[in-house]
Amino acid sequence: MEVSAKTLIDQRPISQLQYATIIICFLMNMLDGMDVLVISYAAPAIAKNWGIGPEAMGVVFSSGLFGMTFGALFLAPYADLIGRKTMILISAAIMGISIYLTSFSTGILPLIVFRFISGLGIGSMLASTAALAAEYTPNKSRDFWVSFVISGYPVGAVLSGLVAARIIPISGWQTMFQIAGVTTFLALPLIQFSLTESLDFYLKSHPARALDKANNILGKMGHSLIDALPHKPAKGNGIPIKSLLDNEYKIPTIQLWTALFLSFATLYFLTSWIPKLATNAGLPIELAIYAGTIFNVGAFFGITAQGYLSSRFGLKRTIGLFLIMTGVVMAAFQLFMGSSTLLLVFALLGFGIQGGFVGLYAVAARMYPTEFRTTGVGWSIGIGRLGGIIGPAVGGVLIGMGLSMVTNFLIYAVPTIFAGIMTMYISSKKIS
């Protein structure tokens, strides 16, 4: 009888090896959060030092987002050929080197280039860690653990923001990029010597010495060793992108991409405009500075709560309700204008929108098989990132037309609620 990694992992309690994999993936996403947000924290100092306007910095922000999109779409899928661990290692190296070198930028062009390159690593890192976490966790708690791993992103964003607030005024923005680059680069030994490759990858992809490596993992997890690898599924050459739109995966893939595109559009609209939203809504500038941090604190609790609730009440239903709730709060934003509870509202928005869209990563990790799981997760993230590029830009146009922040919130409530409804109707039989 052929052995299945999924069956083996469901048979026993989570082992130390699995917990170690989860923790390392969580830490890698903390680095992701730090490396994404470091440019936002440094932007005011860069603009002041170089005498450049917001339009130029907007190009820098966009280059990072384009890099993340390309990384998720075109780099992450190679994890299905070379392994999740190898791709995580490559992603961390790209991030660490490019972010450190960013500190030597003396003009806008190298800054744009380095942000694009670091975005490649960031985009592929997120997809690879989500896939690896899904493959090392039991079926009944998988949604929680995938969401927990991705919750490292807002944790890294918050912690790096606290560090940046101390470092940049004293030592300059260059020092913050050097710290972020070195910290990321130091993760390479941790990945190489402590992270375990996917058991599913060895059993189904049959790389060199796959049987010995699979048995080594099985022994550490307390399972009996196997005499031979399962039959290798037949598949074509290259990255299996076309499989995402073949046969049973076509309709659920389009539904998932639509929900992620709309969720990302709203998320990046909020994160791009929150400081201005806060001041326009009546908060003093001192409190407005903390609005983004409060948003990310809410995100961490939203992501972990969503993971827990999904394991109890179903993934699609929980995510759908999170997104719909967020849309309702956005539509009712005018009720909180000038209120002392406004910071709590920003926390609630972070709770709902980030808890919801991260849950869609868990949907992707469940929906696709090991043979093209990282490709599926990567392309889902990449399509979502396109929404992340368009969302803030459309918001800027609407604001430029003279529409109020309350009206913008009302407009963006519509795609958020639609994303929630779309999620509830994703037609994959593998997701409850």
Short mmCIF file of N, CA and C in Angstrom, two decimals, residues 68-166:
data_model
loop_
_atom_site.label_atom_id
_atom_site.label_comp_id
_atom_site.label_asym_id
_atom_site.label_seq_id
_atom_site.Cartn_x
_atom_site.Cartn_y
_atom_site.Cartn_z
N MET A 68 7.03 42.16 -5.76
CA MET A 68 6.31 41.14 -5.00
C MET A 68 5.36 40.36 -5.92
N THR A 69 4.72 41.07 -6.83
CA THR A 69 3.81 40.41 -7.77
C THR A 69 4.57 39.45 -8.68
N PHE A 70 5.68 39.91 -9.25
CA PHE A 70 6.49 39.04 -10.12
C PHE A 70 7.07 37.87 -9.33
N GLY A 71 7.50 38.13 -8.09
CA GLY A 71 8.04 37.05 -7.26
C GLY A 71 7.03 35.96 -7.00
N ALA A 72 5.78 36.37 -6.69
CA ALA A 72 4.73 35.40 -6.42
C ALA A 72 4.30 34.65 -7.68
N LEU A 73 4.26 35.37 -8.82
CA LEU A 73 3.78 34.76 -10.06
C LEU A 73 4.82 33.89 -10.75
N PHE A 74 6.08 34.34 -10.75
CA PHE A 74 7.08 33.70 -11.62
C PHE A 74 8.26 33.07 -10.89
N LEU A 75 8.55 33.48 -9.65
CA LEU A 75 9.65 32.86 -8.91
C LEU A 75 9.14 31.76 -7.99
N ALA A 76 8.08 32.03 -7.23
CA ALA A 76 7.54 31.04 -6.29
C ALA A 76 7.19 29.70 -6.94
N PRO A 77 6.62 29.67 -8.16
CA PRO A 77 6.28 28.37 -8.75
C PRO A 77 7.45 27.40 -8.90
N TYR A 78 8.68 27.91 -8.95
CA TYR A 78 9.84 27.01 -9.05
C TYR A 78 10.01 26.16 -7.79
N ALA A 79 9.35 26.55 -6.69
CA ALA A 79 9.40 25.72 -5.48
C ALA A 79 8.79 24.35 -5.72
N ASP A 80 7.87 24.26 -6.68
CA ASP A 80 7.28 22.96 -7.00
C ASP A 80 8.25 22.07 -7.78
N LEU A 81 9.34 22.66 -8.27
CA LEU A 81 10.36 21.89 -8.99
C LEU A 81 11.60 21.63 -8.13
N ILE A 82 12.02 22.64 -7.34
CA ILE A 82 13.27 22.52 -6.59
C ILE A 82 13.06 22.32 -5.09
N GLY A 83 11.83 22.45 -4.61
CA GLY A 83 11.55 22.26 -3.20
C GLY A 83 11.25 23.56 -2.48
N ARG A 84 10.42 23.46 -1.44
CA ARG A 84 10.02 24.66 -0.68
C ARG A 84 11.20 25.25 0.08
N LYS A 85 11.98 24.39 0.74
CA LYS A 85 13.11 24.87 1.54
C LYS A 85 14.11 25.61 0.66
N THR A 86 14.43 25.06 -0.48
CA THR A 86 15.40 25.71 -1.38
C THR A 86 14.90 27.08 -1.81
N MET A 87 13.60 27.18 -2.12
CA MET A 87 13.05 28.47 -2.55
C MET A 87 13.02 29.47 -1.39
N ILE A 88 12.75 29.00 -0.19
CA ILE A 88 12.78 29.89 0.98
C ILE A 88 14.20 30.42 1.19
N LEU A 89 15.18 29.55 1.01
CA LEU A 89 16.58 29.95 1.14
C LEU A 89 16.95 31.00 0.08
N ILE A 90 16.56 30.76 -1.16
CA ILE A 90 16.83 31.70 -2.25
C ILE A 90 16.14 33.04 -1.98
N SER A 91 14.88 32.97 -1.52
CA SER A 91 14.12 34.20 -1.25
C SER A 91 14.78 35.03 -0.17
N ALA A 92 15.22 34.39 0.92
CA ALA A 92 15.87 35.12 2.00
C ALA A 92 17.18 35.76 1.54
N ALA A 93 17.93 35.04 0.69
CA ALA A 93 19.18 35.60 0.17
C ALA A 93 18.92 36.83 -0.70
N ILE A 94 17.91 36.74 -1.56
CA ILE A 94 17.55 37.88 -2.41
C ILE A 94 17.16 39.08 -1.55
N MET A 95 16.31 38.83 -0.55
CA MET A 95 15.83 39.90 0.33
C MET A 95 16.99 40.53 1.09
N GLY A 96 17.80 39.69 1.74
CA GLY A 96 18.87 40.21 2.59
C GLY A 96 19.88 41.05 1.82
N ILE A 97 20.35 40.53 0.68
CA ILE A 97 21.37 41.23 -0.10
C ILE A 97 20.82 42.54 -0.67
N SER A 98 19.64 42.49 -1.28
CA SER A 98 19.11 43.69 -1.95
C SER A 98 18.72 44.77 -0.94
N ILE A 99 18.18 44.37 0.20
CA ILE A 99 17.80 45.38 1.20
C ILE A 99 19.03 46.02 1.82
N TYR A 100 20.06 45.24 2.06
CA TYR A 100 21.30 45.83 2.59
C TYR A 100 21.90 46.81 1.57
N LEU A 101 21.93 46.41 0.31
CA LEU A 101 22.50 47.27 -0.73
C LEU A 101 21.68 48.54 -0.95
N THR A 102 20.40 48.49 -0.58
CA THR A 102 19.56 49.68 -0.69
C THR A 102 20.14 50.86 0.10
N SER A 103 20.82 50.54 1.19
CA SER A 103 21.37 51.60 2.05
C SER A 103 22.44 52.43 1.33
N PHE A 104 22.99 51.89 0.23
CA PHE A 104 24.02 52.62 -0.51
C PHE A 104 23.45 53.42 -1.68
N SER A 105 22.13 53.43 -1.82
CA SER A 105 21.50 54.18 -2.90
C SER A 105 21.74 55.67 -2.72
N THR A 106 22.06 56.33 -3.82
CA THR A 106 22.29 57.78 -3.79
C THR A 106 21.32 58.52 -4.70
N GLY A 107 20.39 57.80 -5.26
CA GLY A 107 19.41 58.43 -6.14
C GLY A 107 18.19 57.55 -6.28
N ILE A 108 17.18 58.06 -6.96
CA ILE A 108 15.90 57.39 -7.03
C ILE A 108 15.96 56.11 -7.86
N LEU A 109 16.78 56.08 -8.93
CA LEU A 109 16.82 54.90 -9.81
C LEU A 109 17.33 53.65 -9.09
N PRO A 110 18.50 53.70 -8.40
CA PRO A 110 18.91 52.48 -7.68
C PRO A 110 17.93 52.08 -6.59
N LEU A 111 17.26 53.04 -5.98
CA LEU A 111 16.26 52.72 -4.97
C LEU A 111 15.11 51.93 -5.59
N ILE A 112 14.67 52.34 -6.75
CA ILE A 112 13.60 51.64 -7.46
C ILE A 112 14.05 50.21 -7.81
N VAL A 113 15.27 50.07 -8.32
CA VAL A 113 15.79 48.76 -8.71
C VAL A 113 15.89 47.82 -7.52
N PHE A 114 16.47 48.31 -6.42
CA PHE A 114 16.64 47.45 -5.24
C PHE A 114 15.29 47.07 -4.62
N ARG A 115 14.32 47.99 -4.66
CA ARG A 115 13.00 47.66 -4.12
C ARG A 115 12.32 46.58 -4.97
N PHE A 116 12.51 46.65 -6.28
CA PHE A 116 11.93 45.63 -7.15
C PHE A 116 12.56 44.27 -6.87
N ILE A 117 13.90 44.23 -6.73
CA ILE A 117 14.59 42.96 -6.49
C ILE A 117 14.19 42.38 -5.14
N SER A 118 14.15 43.21 -4.11
CA SER A 118 13.74 42.70 -2.79
C SER A 118 12.30 42.21 -2.84
N GLY A 119 11.46 42.87 -3.65
CA GLY A 119 10.07 42.42 -3.80
C GLY A 119 9.97 41.02 -4.38
N LEU A 120 10.89 40.66 -5.28
CA LEU A 120 10.91 39.30 -5.84
C LEU A 120 11.04 38.27 -4.73
N GLY A 121 11.96 38.50 -3.81
CA GLY A 121 12.17 37.57 -2.70
C GLY A 121 11.00 37.54 -1.74
N ILE A 122 10.45 38.73 -1.46
CA ILE A 122 9.32 38.82 -0.53
C ILE A 122 8.11 38.06 -1.07
N GLY A 123 7.81 38.25 -2.36
CA GLY A 123 6.66 37.57 -2.95
C GLY A 123 6.78 36.07 -2.96
N SER A 124 7.97 35.56 -3.27
CA SER A 124 8.16 34.10 -3.32
C SER A 124 8.26 33.51 -1.92
N MET A 125 8.77 34.27 -0.95
CA MET A 125 8.87 33.78 0.43
C MET A 125 7.49 33.48 1.01
N LEU A 126 6.56 34.39 0.83
CA LEU A 126 5.24 34.22 1.41
C LEU A 126 4.53 32.99 0.86
N ALA A 127 4.62 32.80 -0.46
CA ALA A 127 3.97 31.64 -1.08
C ALA A 127 4.60 30.33 -0.62
N SER A 128 5.93 30.30 -0.50
CA SER A 128 6.64 29.06 -0.14
C SER A 128 6.40 28.67 1.31
N THR A 129 6.38 29.64 2.21
CA THR A 129 6.15 29.33 3.63
C THR A 129 4.71 28.86 3.85
N ALA A 130 3.76 29.47 3.14
CA ALA A 130 2.36 29.04 3.28
C ALA A 130 2.19 27.61 2.81
N ALA A 131 2.81 27.27 1.69
CA ALA A 131 2.71 25.91 1.16
C ALA A 131 3.36 24.90 2.10
N LEU A 132 4.54 25.23 2.63
CA LEU A 132 5.25 24.31 3.52
C LEU A 132 4.47 24.08 4.81
N ALA A 133 3.91 25.17 5.36
CA ALA A 133 3.11 25.03 6.58
C ALA A 133 1.89 24.15 6.33
N ALA A 134 1.26 24.30 5.18
CA ALA A 134 0.09 23.48 4.86
C ALA A 134 0.45 22.00 4.78
N GLU A 135 1.66 21.70 4.30
CA GLU A 135 2.06 20.31 4.10
C GLU A 135 2.59 19.64 5.36
N TYR A 136 2.80 20.40 6.42
CA TYR A 136 3.30 19.81 7.67
C TYR A 136 2.31 19.88 8.81
N THR A 137 1.05 20.23 8.53
CA THR A 137 0.08 20.35 9.61
C THR A 137 -1.13 19.45 9.37
N PRO A 138 -1.74 18.93 10.44
CA PRO A 138 -2.88 18.02 10.30
C PRO A 138 -4.07 18.71 9.64
N ASN A 139 -4.90 17.92 9.00
CA ASN A 139 -6.03 18.45 8.25
C ASN A 139 -6.95 19.33 9.10
N LYS A 140 -7.27 18.87 10.33
CA LYS A 140 -8.27 19.58 11.11
C LYS A 140 -7.77 20.91 11.69
N SER A 141 -6.45 21.09 11.79
CA SER A 141 -5.91 22.36 12.31
C SER A 141 -5.08 23.11 11.28
N ARG A 142 -5.10 22.64 10.02
CA ARG A 142 -4.25 23.23 8.98
C ARG A 142 -4.56 24.70 8.75
N ASP A 143 -5.84 25.06 8.75
CA ASP A 143 -6.20 26.45 8.47
C ASP A 143 -5.64 27.39 9.54
N PHE A 144 -5.68 26.92 10.80
CA PHE A 144 -5.13 27.75 11.88
C PHE A 144 -3.64 27.94 11.71
N TRP A 145 -2.91 26.86 11.42
CA TRP A 145 -1.45 26.96 11.36
C TRP A 145 -0.98 27.76 10.16
N VAL A 146 -1.65 27.61 9.01
CA VAL A 146 -1.28 28.43 7.85
C VAL A 146 -1.50 29.91 8.16
N SER A 147 -2.64 30.22 8.78
CA SER A 147 -2.91 31.61 9.15
C SER A 147 -1.92 32.11 10.19
N PHE A 148 -1.57 31.24 11.15
CA PHE A 148 -0.59 31.64 12.17
C PHE A 148 0.76 31.98 11.54
N VAL A 149 1.20 31.14 10.61
CA VAL A 149 2.48 31.38 9.94
C VAL A 149 2.47 32.74 9.24
N ILE A 150 1.38 33.05 8.55
CA ILE A 150 1.31 34.32 7.81
C ILE A 150 1.12 35.50 8.75
N SER A 151 0.64 35.25 9.96
CA SER A 151 0.49 36.34 10.93
C SER A 151 1.84 36.90 11.37
N GLY A 152 2.92 36.20 11.03
CA GLY A 152 4.24 36.77 11.30
C GLY A 152 4.46 38.07 10.55
N TYR A 153 3.77 38.25 9.42
CA TYR A 153 3.93 39.45 8.60
C TYR A 153 3.59 40.73 9.37
N PRO A 154 2.38 40.87 9.95
CA PRO A 154 2.11 42.10 10.72
C PRO A 154 2.95 42.23 11.97
N VAL A 155 3.34 41.10 12.59
CA VAL A 155 4.22 41.18 13.76
C VAL A 155 5.56 41.82 13.37
N GLY A 156 6.12 41.36 12.24
CA GLY A 156 7.37 41.96 11.76
C GLY A 156 7.20 43.42 11.42
N ALA A 157 6.04 43.78 10.86
CA ALA A 157 5.78 45.18 10.51
C ALA A 157 5.74 46.06 11.75
N VAL A 158 5.07 45.58 12.80
CA VAL A 158 4.96 46.37 14.03
C VAL A 158 6.32 46.51 14.71
N LEU A 159 7.03 45.40 14.88
CA LEU A 159 8.32 45.44 15.58
C LEU A 159 9.34 46.30 14.84
N SER A 160 9.38 46.17 13.50
CA SER A 160 10.33 46.97 12.75
C SER A 160 9.96 48.44 12.78
N GLY A 161 8.67 48.74 12.89
CA GLY A 161 8.24 50.12 13.02
C GLY A 161 8.73 50.74 14.32
N LEU A 162 8.67 49.96 15.40
CA LEU A 162 9.16 50.45 16.69
C LEU A 162 10.67 50.68 16.65
N VAL A 163 11.40 49.77 15.97
CA VAL A 163 12.85 49.94 15.84
C VAL A 163 13.17 51.15 14.97
N ALA A 164 12.45 51.28 13.85
CA ALA A 164 12.70 52.39 12.93
C ALA A 164 12.47 53.74 13.59
N ALA A 165 11.47 53.82 14.47
CA ALA A 165 11.18 55.08 15.15
C ALA A 165 12.35 55.54 16.01
N ARG A 166 13.16 54.60 16.48
CA ARG A 166 14.33 54.96 17.29
C ARG A 166 15.60 55.13 16.44
#
